[in-house]
Amino acid sequence: MTSHEIRSQFLDFFKSKGHQIVPSAPLVIKNDPTLMFTNAGMNQFKDYFLGNKIPQFKRIADTQKCLRVSGKHNDLEEVGHDTYHHTMFEMLGNWSFGDYFKKEALEWAWELLTEVYKLPKERLYVSVFEGDTDDNLPADDEARDIWKTMIDESRILYGSKKDNFWEMGDTGPCGPCSEIHIDLRPQEEVNRVPGKDLVNNDHPQVVEIWNNVFIQFERQWNPAKGGANALLEFETKYSGDKTDSAFKKARAGKHSEVTMLKELPAKHVDTGMGFERLCMAIQKKQSNYDTDVFQPLIQFIATTSGKKYGQEKWADIAMRVIADHIRAISFTIADGQLPSNNKAGYVIRRILRRAVRYGYTYLGFKEPFLYRIVPVLANQFANVFPELKAQEDFVAKVIREEESTFLRTLGTGIQKFEDYIENEFTNLDDSVASVIESEFGEATLKTINGEFAFQLYDTFGFPKDLTDLLAREKGWLVDDEGFVKAMQVQKERSRAAASSETGDWITVSDEEDVQFLGYDELETYSHIIKYREIKNKNKTQYQIVLDKTPFYAESGGQVGDTGYLEANSEKVYITDTKKENDLIIHFTDKLPSNLEADFHAVVNASKRSLTQNNHSATHLLHAALKQVLGNHVNQKGSLVNDNVLRFDFSHFTKMTDEEIARVEKIVNQKIRENIVLDEKRNVPIAKATAELGATALFGEKYGDFVRVITFDPKYSVELCGGTHVKATGQIGYFKIVSESAVAAGVRRIEAITAEKAETVINEQLAVLSELKELLKNPKDLVKSVESLLEEKNQLSKQIEAFQLQEAQAIKADLLNKVIKNNGVTVIAEKVSLPTTESLKKIAYELNAKVDNLFLVLAANVEGKPQIAVMISDNLVQEKKLNAGAIVKELAKEIKGGGGGQPFFATAGGTDINGLDRVVEKARALLG
Ligand code: ATP
Ligand code: MG
C-alpha cells in the first residue's frame, strides 16, 4: 500500500463513520501566545475544548501538518539519529466533540488497524491509565474493559500519569488516554524478548503509533483549598531549585491539592496517529525513512551528493536529517513563516542551518543544495498540501538565499576556529607544553575554551557537536562545562529582559457568549465578563473581555481598535485590542471603578476609518500587482494602520518606476469607480474559493466558514476578517511611497491614502512652487534648473583654471625667493591660497623640481592659517630632519596643531596673525 493510499484510507474510513474531513491547519500559529507552531492535530480545535467556540461538526477527521521543534514537544535533536521522530510529521486524527466516546473510538481504531490496514494483531499492544492516588485520579477501567473485548489481556498495559493522562494546563479540560504500540522486530527477536517489555522504552522498532485521548474531566481551582493563589504562594515560597524534578513533583502535589476534577457533561475524543510510523508498519519497514514518504527525498539527496544511502553511518544520518528538515522548512515557509532572527523565524533558520551543516560536513555540500530538493517535495505533496506546489519557486528562492548566507557564515566561523587553534598553540610555552604533554597526554593539554565554543554557537550558528567534531580532528577537546555555563548566562540575560507576568483571569459576570459587533457598529452597551492583570517590567496593564464589543482585534495585519469604555461618567481608555485564540482582549492601563457597570463601549471612529481606507487599499493593490506583475504575486504579510499600509508580496525583482506607476494608476482608477463593498459572512470555505474565486492566503487559518470581501467580482475577491470602506471612493487617493526588498523573493510596498496622501502631495507641491518662485517663475522649471546646473559647471571650470594660474604664479614667485644655506635650499614664505589641496599641491610640485629642499609655507587659506612643511628625502635621511616634529613646533605660533610624515606634514590653527612668526621661526631654524 502506498503512503497516498494509506492516508486516503484513513480519511475514507472516518468519513464512512460520519466524520467531516477538514483540511490541515497551517503549521504557523498566529493567535496563541503559548504556541508558535502546530504540534498536534487538536491545536486547531482548542477553542472547542475550551468552550470558546461551538464546533460546526461533532465528528471531524483530518491529516494535520505538525512541527515538534520547540516548547513542550521538541524532538529536534533526535531527528536523523533515530528513525521514527521527525521535525515535521503528519498526524492523522479523528475527533468527537461531545458525541461518541471511548467505545466507538477504540473499536474504530482497532477495526482500521487490523481489518483495513491488516496489521498483525499479535504485534499490537495497548495501554490504559492506571490511576493516580496522589492526584485522586481513577484508573480507566472503562477503556480496559472495552479493549478486553478485542485484544488479549496480556497485551493491555498500564501506564502512569506521565504517559497516560493528558492535561492542557493547570486548569481546563483533561482526561486519560490510551496508546497503541506496534512491535516491528524480526520474529527471532520477539521470541527472545517479549514486545511488552519494550513498549515506551525508546526502542526504534517498538513504537507508539496512535494515541486516543478522552477528554472526560474539567479541572478547576478549588476555592476551599485556596485555588490559584495557594499554588502561586507555594511557588513563590519554594526555596529549592525550581528547575529540578523535586520541584516539579512538589508542585504537582500542591496542584492536585488546590484543584478539583469535575466530570464533563459533554465528553470529547481527540486522537492522533503518526502517519509516517503507520506507513513504516504497513509497508513492513524498519525505519520511517525506508517508506515511500521519505525514499524519493533520500534518493535525490544520495544522487546529488554522489553517495549511497545505507553504507556509512554519518552520511546516512545526514541524509535523514536533510530529508526530514527540508519538509519542515519548506512547509513552514509555504505557510507564511520566513526564516528570520527572532521567534518562530529563528526556529526555522536553526533547522535550516542544521540541515546545511550536516550536508556540509558529511556529504560534502559546499554550495547551496537544499533548495534543489524543493521541487521533489512539492510534487510529492501536490495533491495533499497543494500550498507548496503553488509556491514552489518562491520557497526554493528563500531557502537558497538562506543557505548561501549561512554557508558564508560557516566559512567565517571555521576560519575563526582555525585562527583560535593557531593562536592558542603558539601562545603555549614550549617547555611547559612538552612537560604537560608527557604527563597527561595531548588532549588534556589542548582544551577549547567553553566561552569561545559558545561564541561559535551563538554568532556563527555552530552547534556544539560541530565544534566538537572540528576539535577532535585537530586532537583537541572542548570545555563542556564552560560552554554550558556561557549558555546559561545568556539565557538568564534574555529571560530577565523578557520578563512579564500574566495574572489569572478574574470572572466578573457569568455571561459566556462573546459577540463581536465591530463590522456593523462602532459603539454599543456591554459588560465585562472577565479581566486579568499583566505586569511588564515596571508597568501594570489590564486585559478585559467584554460580552459585546465593537472593538476590532488586531489580525490579518490590521491594527486593533482603540477607544474607551464609559460608565457613571468615568471613562477608561482602551489602548489596544488583540486576539488570543478566539477571545477578543481589550488593553487598558486602568480598571473601571465599578467592574459590573453597564458600559458604553466606543471605538475611536476616525482612526478606524483611516485604517480601513488603508486596508481596502491593500486589496486593490494586491489585485493590481497581480495584473501588472503576474499571478505569482501572493501576499506575504501586511500591516495596516491609520497612517500607512505596508504590503509584502512574493516577487523576484525590483519593480521598475513604470510598473509602480501602472499599479498606482490601476488602484486610483478603482478608487474613482467607487466600487461598492460586497461583504459576505459565513460562506463555506469551498464555496468561497471555488465559486467566488477568492484569493485564499496560504498560512491563514480560516475555520470552516469564512468572510469574503469583494470589490468588483472581476477585480478583487479575498478572504478577509478585517474592516473595510463601504465603497472604494472613500479611499480618496492612493500613493506608493516606497518599494523595497524584505527577504529573498519578497518585496515590500509602502503606500498612503486619503488625507495622508493629500498632505504628502501638497507638501511636495509646496516645495515645487517655492522652487519656482526662487527661479522667478520660469515657464519650464526643469529646463531652467538644467541651465542653472550647466552654468554652475562652467563657472567651476573657470574658477579651477584661475586657481591653477594663480598657483603657478605663486610657485614661480617662491622659486625666486630661494635661500641657499649649507647645501640646503630653503623656502620659507607666507602665501595666500584658495584651498588646502592647492597648498599640498604646490608643496609636492616644488619638491619634484628642487633638490635639497626645505620648504615651509605659511598660508592664509580663505582666512584660516595653515602650515605645510616639505623636506627632500635625502635631507630627512642625512640631517635627521622630521617635518612632522617641525610642523608641530611651528603650529604653536598659529595656536594650532598638526602632524604627518618625516618628509611632509601639515598643521592648521586659529590665529591668522601668527603666520609671519611661523616664517621667521622657520628661517631661524635653519640659521
Ligand atoms: P513519542 O513518545 O514516540 O515521542 P508522543 O507521546 O510524543 O510520542 P503524541 O504526542 O501522543 O506522541 O502524538 C501522537 C502520535 O504522533 C504518536 O503516537 C506518534 O505516532 C506520532 N508522533 C509523535 N511525535 C512524533 C514525531 N516527532 N515524529 C513523528 N511522529 C510523531
Ligand atoms: Mg514525543
Short mmCIF file of C-alpha atoms in Angstrom, two decimals, residues 27 44 134 137 205 225 340 360 389 395 408 411 418 440 443 556 614 631 647 668 756 767 777 794 812 831 892:
data_model
loop_
_atom_site.label_atom_id
_atom_site.label_comp_id
_atom_site.label_asym_id
_atom_site.label_seq_id
_atom_site.Cartn_x
_atom_site.Cartn_y
_atom_site.Cartn_z
CA LEU A 27 1.93 24.97 10.67
CA GLN A 44 -6.86 23.98 15.69
CA ASP A 134 -1.95 11.20 44.97
CA LEU A 137 -7.47 10.22 39.54
CA GLN A 205 11.05 -0.96 16.31
CA LYS A 225 -8.28 24.96 49.30
CA SER A 340 14.49 35.38 10.48
CA TYR A 360 28.42 20.39 4.53
CA LYS A 389 3.44 23.31 -5.22
CA VAL A 395 10.06 28.70 -1.34
CA ARG A 408 29.41 32.11 4.17
CA GLY A 411 33.20 29.59 6.31
CA GLU A 418 41.44 27.73 12.88
CA PHE A 440 48.82 13.96 30.72
CA ALA A 443 44.11 16.02 24.56
CA GLY A 556 -4.76 39.95 9.31
CA ASN A 614 -5.67 51.56 4.06
CA ASN A 631 -0.07 35.64 -10.97
CA PHE A 647 2.17 45.12 1.81
CA ASN A 668 -6.66 55.03 -8.33
CA LYS A 756 -2.40 61.46 4.42
CA VAL A 767 8.26 72.65 -2.37
CA ASN A 777 8.58 81.53 -12.13
CA GLN A 794 31.03 76.35 -16.48
CA ALA A 812 57.26 80.94 -9.77
CA VAL A 831 51.24 82.82 0.78
CA LYS A 892 52.28 76.85 18.19
#
